[in-house]
Amino acid sequence: MSIDVVRKKALALADAILELEEYKEFVEMERRLKDDKVAQELLVEFQQKQQDFVTKQLSGEFDQDLLNELTEIQSKLNARESVINFLEAYNRLLAVLNEIVDLISERINLDIGEIYRR
């Protein structure tokens, strides 16, 4: 069998994944998260403060106030329905994809997941 045939089969698998309910739900929850202006503002603020925190840490400074702010923003994000729904949908899709990788790994007797976990 040629690599071209295997590539076509891989694309067919990808197309099948696009039709999964878990994938469709993930895309919908991602759209809802992007439409949640408050969550988006919190995410931007979190990323900026996280970058500041890491920069300070790299220079040997520990900023407890900044860490407290990050924790507070994280709590606000974790309380938003759009964030909760997105993470749940993401985890369900990830579980399906992991199952697919495990099936392939088992069939070819090579742990594909281990390669990506390194």
Short mmCIF file of N, CA and C in Angstrom, two decimals:
data_model
loop_
_atom_site.label_atom_id
_atom_site.label_comp_id
_atom_site.label_asym_id
_atom_site.label_seq_id
_atom_site.Cartn_x
_atom_site.Cartn_y
_atom_site.Cartn_z
N MET A 1 0.85 -1.18 0.00
CA MET A 1 0.00 0.00 0.00
C MET A 1 0.89 1.23 0.00
N SER A 2 0.51 2.21 -0.79
CA SER A 2 1.33 3.42 -0.88
C SER A 2 0.95 4.43 0.20
N ILE A 3 1.87 5.34 0.47
CA ILE A 3 1.62 6.39 1.47
C ILE A 3 0.44 7.27 1.03
N ASP A 4 0.25 7.42 -0.27
CA ASP A 4 -0.88 8.23 -0.75
C ASP A 4 -2.22 7.62 -0.35
N VAL A 5 -2.31 6.30 -0.40
CA VAL A 5 -3.54 5.61 0.01
C VAL A 5 -3.76 5.83 1.51
N VAL A 6 -2.70 5.73 2.30
CA VAL A 6 -2.81 5.92 3.75
C VAL A 6 -3.20 7.37 4.05
N ARG A 7 -2.63 8.32 3.31
CA ARG A 7 -2.99 9.73 3.50
C ARG A 7 -4.48 9.95 3.23
N LYS A 8 -4.99 9.33 2.17
CA LYS A 8 -6.42 9.46 1.85
C LYS A 8 -7.28 8.89 2.97
N LYS A 9 -6.84 7.78 3.54
CA LYS A 9 -7.59 7.18 4.65
C LYS A 9 -7.52 8.07 5.90
N ALA A 10 -6.37 8.70 6.10
CA ALA A 10 -6.23 9.63 7.24
C ALA A 10 -7.16 10.83 7.06
N LEU A 11 -7.26 11.32 5.84
CA LEU A 11 -8.18 12.44 5.57
C LEU A 11 -9.63 12.01 5.76
N ALA A 12 -9.93 10.77 5.39
CA ALA A 12 -11.29 10.24 5.60
C ALA A 12 -11.60 10.15 7.10
N LEU A 13 -10.61 9.76 7.89
CA LEU A 13 -10.78 9.72 9.34
C LEU A 13 -11.01 11.13 9.87
N ALA A 14 -10.23 12.08 9.40
CA ALA A 14 -10.39 13.47 9.83
C ALA A 14 -11.79 13.98 9.48
N ASP A 15 -12.26 13.67 8.28
CA ASP A 15 -13.61 14.07 7.87
C ASP A 15 -14.66 13.44 8.77
N ALA A 16 -14.45 12.18 9.16
CA ALA A 16 -15.39 11.50 10.05
C ALA A 16 -15.40 12.17 11.43
N ILE A 17 -14.23 12.58 11.91
CA ILE A 17 -14.13 13.27 13.19
C ILE A 17 -14.92 14.58 13.15
N LEU A 18 -14.86 15.27 12.01
CA LEU A 18 -15.61 16.53 11.85
C LEU A 18 -17.11 16.32 12.00
N GLU A 19 -17.58 15.11 11.77
CA GLU A 19 -19.01 14.80 11.87
C GLU A 19 -19.42 14.31 13.26
N LEU A 20 -18.45 14.08 14.12
CA LEU A 20 -18.76 13.61 15.48
C LEU A 20 -19.54 14.67 16.25
N GLU A 21 -20.48 14.21 17.05
CA GLU A 21 -21.25 15.13 17.91
C GLU A 21 -20.32 15.86 18.87
N GLU A 22 -19.30 15.16 19.38
CA GLU A 22 -18.35 15.77 20.31
C GLU A 22 -17.59 16.92 19.66
N TYR A 23 -17.25 16.75 18.38
CA TYR A 23 -16.53 17.82 17.67
C TYR A 23 -17.45 19.01 17.43
N LYS A 24 -18.66 18.73 16.97
CA LYS A 24 -19.62 19.81 16.70
C LYS A 24 -19.94 20.59 17.96
N GLU A 25 -20.09 19.87 19.07
CA GLU A 25 -20.37 20.55 20.35
C GLU A 25 -19.18 21.41 20.76
N PHE A 26 -17.96 20.90 20.57
CA PHE A 26 -16.76 21.67 20.89
C PHE A 26 -16.72 22.97 20.10
N VAL A 27 -16.98 22.89 18.81
CA VAL A 27 -16.96 24.09 17.96
C VAL A 27 -18.01 25.10 18.43
N GLU A 28 -19.19 24.61 18.78
CA GLU A 28 -20.25 25.49 19.26
C GLU A 28 -19.87 26.15 20.59
N MET A 29 -19.30 25.39 21.51
CA MET A 29 -18.91 25.94 22.81
C MET A 29 -17.74 26.92 22.65
N GLU A 30 -16.88 26.66 21.69
CA GLU A 30 -15.78 27.58 21.41
C GLU A 30 -16.33 28.91 20.88
N ARG A 31 -17.35 28.83 20.01
CA ARG A 31 -17.98 30.04 19.47
C ARG A 31 -18.64 30.84 20.59
N ARG A 32 -19.33 30.13 21.48
CA ARG A 32 -20.01 30.81 22.59
C ARG A 32 -19.01 31.47 23.53
N LEU A 33 -17.88 30.81 23.74
CA LEU A 33 -16.84 31.40 24.58
C LEU A 33 -16.29 32.67 23.93
N LYS A 34 -16.07 32.61 22.62
CA LYS A 34 -15.56 33.80 21.91
C LYS A 34 -16.58 34.93 21.92
N ASP A 35 -17.86 34.59 21.96
CA ASP A 35 -18.92 35.60 21.99
C ASP A 35 -19.12 36.19 23.38
N ASP A 36 -18.56 35.55 24.41
CA ASP A 36 -18.69 36.03 25.78
C ASP A 36 -17.65 37.12 26.02
N LYS A 37 -18.10 38.37 25.90
CA LYS A 37 -17.18 39.52 25.99
C LYS A 37 -16.49 39.59 27.36
N VAL A 38 -17.23 39.30 28.42
CA VAL A 38 -16.64 39.35 29.76
C VAL A 38 -15.53 38.30 29.89
N ALA A 39 -15.81 37.09 29.43
CA ALA A 39 -14.80 36.03 29.49
C ALA A 39 -13.58 36.41 28.65
N GLN A 40 -13.79 36.99 27.49
CA GLN A 40 -12.67 37.37 26.63
C GLN A 40 -11.82 38.44 27.29
N GLU A 41 -12.46 39.41 27.94
CA GLU A 41 -11.71 40.46 28.66
C GLU A 41 -10.92 39.85 29.81
N LEU A 42 -11.55 38.93 30.54
CA LEU A 42 -10.85 38.26 31.64
C LEU A 42 -9.66 37.45 31.13
N LEU A 43 -9.84 36.77 30.00
CA LEU A 43 -8.74 35.98 29.43
C LEU A 43 -7.56 36.86 29.03
N VAL A 44 -7.85 38.00 28.40
CA VAL A 44 -6.78 38.92 28.00
C VAL A 44 -6.05 39.44 29.24
N GLU A 45 -6.84 39.85 30.24
CA GLU A 45 -6.24 40.36 31.48
C GLU A 45 -5.40 39.28 32.16
N PHE A 46 -5.92 38.05 32.19
CA PHE A 46 -5.20 36.94 32.80
C PHE A 46 -3.87 36.70 32.08
N GLN A 47 -3.92 36.67 30.75
CA GLN A 47 -2.69 36.42 29.98
C GLN A 47 -1.65 37.51 30.20
N GLN A 48 -2.10 38.76 30.26
CA GLN A 48 -1.16 39.87 30.47
C GLN A 48 -0.52 39.78 31.86
N LYS A 49 -1.35 39.54 32.86
CA LYS A 49 -0.83 39.45 34.23
C LYS A 49 0.04 38.21 34.42
N GLN A 50 -0.32 37.13 33.75
CA GLN A 50 0.48 35.92 33.82
C GLN A 50 1.86 36.16 33.21
N GLN A 51 1.89 36.87 32.10
CA GLN A 51 3.17 37.19 31.46
C GLN A 51 4.02 38.09 32.38
N ASP A 52 3.38 39.07 33.01
CA ASP A 52 4.09 39.94 33.96
C ASP A 52 4.65 39.11 35.12
N PHE A 53 3.84 38.19 35.62
CA PHE A 53 4.25 37.35 36.75
C PHE A 53 5.46 36.51 36.39
N VAL A 54 5.42 35.88 35.21
CA VAL A 54 6.53 35.02 34.76
C VAL A 54 7.79 35.87 34.54
N THR A 55 7.63 37.04 33.95
CA THR A 55 8.78 37.93 33.72
C THR A 55 9.44 38.29 35.05
N LYS A 56 8.61 38.64 36.04
CA LYS A 56 9.16 38.98 37.36
C LYS A 56 9.83 37.77 37.99
N GLN A 57 9.20 36.61 37.85
CA GLN A 57 9.77 35.39 38.42
C GLN A 57 11.14 35.08 37.81
N LEU A 58 11.24 35.28 36.50
CA LEU A 58 12.52 35.01 35.82
C LEU A 58 13.62 35.94 36.30
N SER A 59 13.23 37.13 36.74
CA SER A 59 14.24 38.06 37.25
C SER A 59 14.42 37.90 38.76
N GLY A 60 13.83 36.84 39.32
CA GLY A 60 14.04 36.54 40.73
C GLY A 60 13.06 37.21 41.68
N GLU A 61 12.04 37.85 41.14
CA GLU A 61 11.06 38.55 41.99
C GLU A 61 9.78 37.73 42.09
N PHE A 62 9.25 37.64 43.30
CA PHE A 62 7.97 36.96 43.50
C PHE A 62 6.96 38.00 43.94
N ASP A 63 5.91 38.18 43.14
CA ASP A 63 4.89 39.21 43.40
C ASP A 63 3.61 38.53 43.89
N GLN A 64 3.43 38.51 45.21
CA GLN A 64 2.27 37.85 45.81
C GLN A 64 0.96 38.55 45.41
N ASP A 65 0.99 39.88 45.32
CA ASP A 65 -0.22 40.62 44.93
C ASP A 65 -0.67 40.23 43.52
N LEU A 66 0.30 40.11 42.64
CA LEU A 66 0.00 39.73 41.26
C LEU A 66 -0.52 38.29 41.22
N LEU A 67 0.05 37.43 42.03
CA LEU A 67 -0.42 36.04 42.11
C LEU A 67 -1.87 36.01 42.62
N ASN A 68 -2.17 36.85 43.61
CA ASN A 68 -3.54 36.94 44.12
C ASN A 68 -4.51 37.42 43.04
N GLU A 69 -4.07 38.39 42.24
CA GLU A 69 -4.91 38.89 41.15
C GLU A 69 -5.16 37.79 40.12
N LEU A 70 -4.12 37.03 39.80
CA LEU A 70 -4.27 35.92 38.86
C LEU A 70 -5.26 34.88 39.39
N THR A 71 -5.16 34.58 40.67
CA THR A 71 -6.07 33.61 41.29
C THR A 71 -7.51 34.12 41.24
N GLU A 72 -7.69 35.40 41.48
CA GLU A 72 -9.03 36.00 41.46
C GLU A 72 -9.62 35.96 40.05
N ILE A 73 -8.81 36.28 39.05
CA ILE A 73 -9.28 36.25 37.66
C ILE A 73 -9.62 34.80 37.27
N GLN A 74 -8.77 33.87 37.68
CA GLN A 74 -9.01 32.45 37.39
C GLN A 74 -10.34 31.99 37.99
N SER A 75 -10.63 32.44 39.20
CA SER A 75 -11.90 32.09 39.85
C SER A 75 -13.08 32.66 39.08
N LYS A 76 -12.95 33.90 38.62
CA LYS A 76 -14.02 34.51 37.83
C LYS A 76 -14.24 33.75 36.53
N LEU A 77 -13.15 33.37 35.89
CA LEU A 77 -13.25 32.60 34.64
C LEU A 77 -13.91 31.25 34.90
N ASN A 78 -13.49 30.57 35.95
CA ASN A 78 -14.02 29.24 36.26
C ASN A 78 -15.49 29.27 36.63
N ALA A 79 -16.01 30.44 36.99
CA ALA A 79 -17.41 30.57 37.35
C ALA A 79 -18.30 30.90 36.14
N ARG A 80 -17.69 31.24 35.01
CA ARG A 80 -18.48 31.62 33.84
C ARG A 80 -18.97 30.37 33.11
N GLU A 81 -20.24 30.37 32.78
CA GLU A 81 -20.86 29.22 32.12
C GLU A 81 -20.18 28.92 30.78
N SER A 82 -19.81 29.96 30.04
CA SER A 82 -19.18 29.74 28.73
C SER A 82 -17.84 29.02 28.87
N VAL A 83 -17.11 29.33 29.92
CA VAL A 83 -15.81 28.70 30.17
C VAL A 83 -16.02 27.25 30.60
N ILE A 84 -16.95 27.04 31.51
CA ILE A 84 -17.25 25.68 31.99
C ILE A 84 -17.67 24.78 30.82
N ASN A 85 -18.61 25.28 30.01
CA ASN A 85 -19.12 24.49 28.88
C ASN A 85 -18.03 24.21 27.85
N PHE A 86 -17.17 25.21 27.60
CA PHE A 86 -16.08 25.02 26.66
C PHE A 86 -15.12 23.93 27.15
N LEU A 87 -14.73 24.01 28.41
CA LEU A 87 -13.77 23.04 28.95
C LEU A 87 -14.35 21.63 28.97
N GLU A 88 -15.64 21.52 29.30
CA GLU A 88 -16.28 20.20 29.29
C GLU A 88 -16.33 19.62 27.88
N ALA A 89 -16.69 20.46 26.90
CA ALA A 89 -16.74 20.00 25.50
C ALA A 89 -15.35 19.64 25.00
N TYR A 90 -14.35 20.45 25.36
CA TYR A 90 -12.97 20.18 24.97
C TYR A 90 -12.50 18.84 25.53
N ASN A 91 -12.80 18.60 26.81
CA ASN A 91 -12.37 17.34 27.44
C ASN A 91 -13.07 16.14 26.83
N ARG A 92 -14.36 16.27 26.46
CA ARG A 92 -15.06 15.17 25.80
C ARG A 92 -14.44 14.87 24.43
N LEU A 93 -14.13 15.92 23.67
CA LEU A 93 -13.49 15.72 22.36
C LEU A 93 -12.11 15.10 22.53
N LEU A 94 -11.36 15.59 23.50
CA LEU A 94 -10.02 15.04 23.75
C LEU A 94 -10.10 13.56 24.10
N ALA A 95 -11.10 13.17 24.88
CA ALA A 95 -11.26 11.76 25.26
C ALA A 95 -11.51 10.90 24.02
N VAL A 96 -12.33 11.38 23.10
CA VAL A 96 -12.61 10.64 21.86
C VAL A 96 -11.34 10.54 21.01
N LEU A 97 -10.62 11.64 20.88
CA LEU A 97 -9.38 11.63 20.09
C LEU A 97 -8.34 10.70 20.71
N ASN A 98 -8.26 10.71 22.05
CA ASN A 98 -7.33 9.80 22.73
C ASN A 98 -7.71 8.35 22.48
N GLU A 99 -9.01 8.08 22.48
CA GLU A 99 -9.47 6.71 22.21
C GLU A 99 -9.07 6.28 20.79
N ILE A 100 -9.20 7.19 19.82
CA ILE A 100 -8.82 6.89 18.44
C ILE A 100 -7.32 6.61 18.34
N VAL A 101 -6.53 7.46 18.99
CA VAL A 101 -5.07 7.26 18.98
C VAL A 101 -4.72 5.93 19.65
N ASP A 102 -5.41 5.60 20.75
CA ASP A 102 -5.16 4.33 21.43
C ASP A 102 -5.48 3.13 20.53
N LEU A 103 -6.59 3.22 19.78
CA LEU A 103 -6.96 2.13 18.87
C LEU A 103 -5.89 1.93 17.79
N ILE A 104 -5.41 3.03 17.24
CA ILE A 104 -4.37 2.95 16.21
C ILE A 104 -3.09 2.39 16.83
N SER A 105 -2.74 2.90 18.03
CA SER A 105 -1.52 2.44 18.72
C SER A 105 -1.57 0.94 18.95
N GLU A 106 -2.72 0.47 19.41
CA GLU A 106 -2.87 -0.94 19.69
C GLU A 106 -2.72 -1.78 18.41
N ARG A 107 -3.33 -1.31 17.34
CA ARG A 107 -3.30 -2.06 16.08
C ARG A 107 -1.90 -2.15 15.51
N ILE A 108 -1.12 -1.05 15.61
CA ILE A 108 0.23 -1.07 15.02
C ILE A 108 1.30 -1.41 16.05
N ASN A 109 0.87 -1.67 17.29
CA ASN A 109 1.78 -2.05 18.36
C ASN A 109 2.86 -0.99 18.59
N LEU A 110 2.42 0.27 18.65
CA LEU A 110 3.31 1.41 18.91
C LEU A 110 2.50 2.48 19.61
N ASP A 111 2.93 2.89 20.80
CA ASP A 111 2.19 3.89 21.56
C ASP A 111 2.41 5.29 20.98
N ILE A 112 1.52 5.68 20.09
CA ILE A 112 1.63 6.98 19.43
C ILE A 112 1.52 8.10 20.46
N GLY A 113 0.62 7.94 21.43
CA GLY A 113 0.43 8.96 22.46
C GLY A 113 1.70 9.24 23.22
N GLU A 114 2.49 8.21 23.48
CA GLU A 114 3.74 8.39 24.23
C GLU A 114 4.70 9.31 23.48
N ILE A 115 4.71 9.22 22.17
CA ILE A 115 5.58 10.06 21.36
C ILE A 115 5.26 11.52 21.60
N TYR A 116 3.96 11.84 21.70
CA TYR A 116 3.54 13.24 21.88
C TYR A 116 3.59 13.69 23.33
N ARG A 117 3.67 12.76 24.26
CA ARG A 117 3.76 13.12 25.68
C ARG A 117 5.18 13.47 26.09
N ARG A 118 6.13 13.16 25.26
CA ARG A 118 7.54 13.42 25.60
C ARG A 118 7.84 14.90 25.61
#
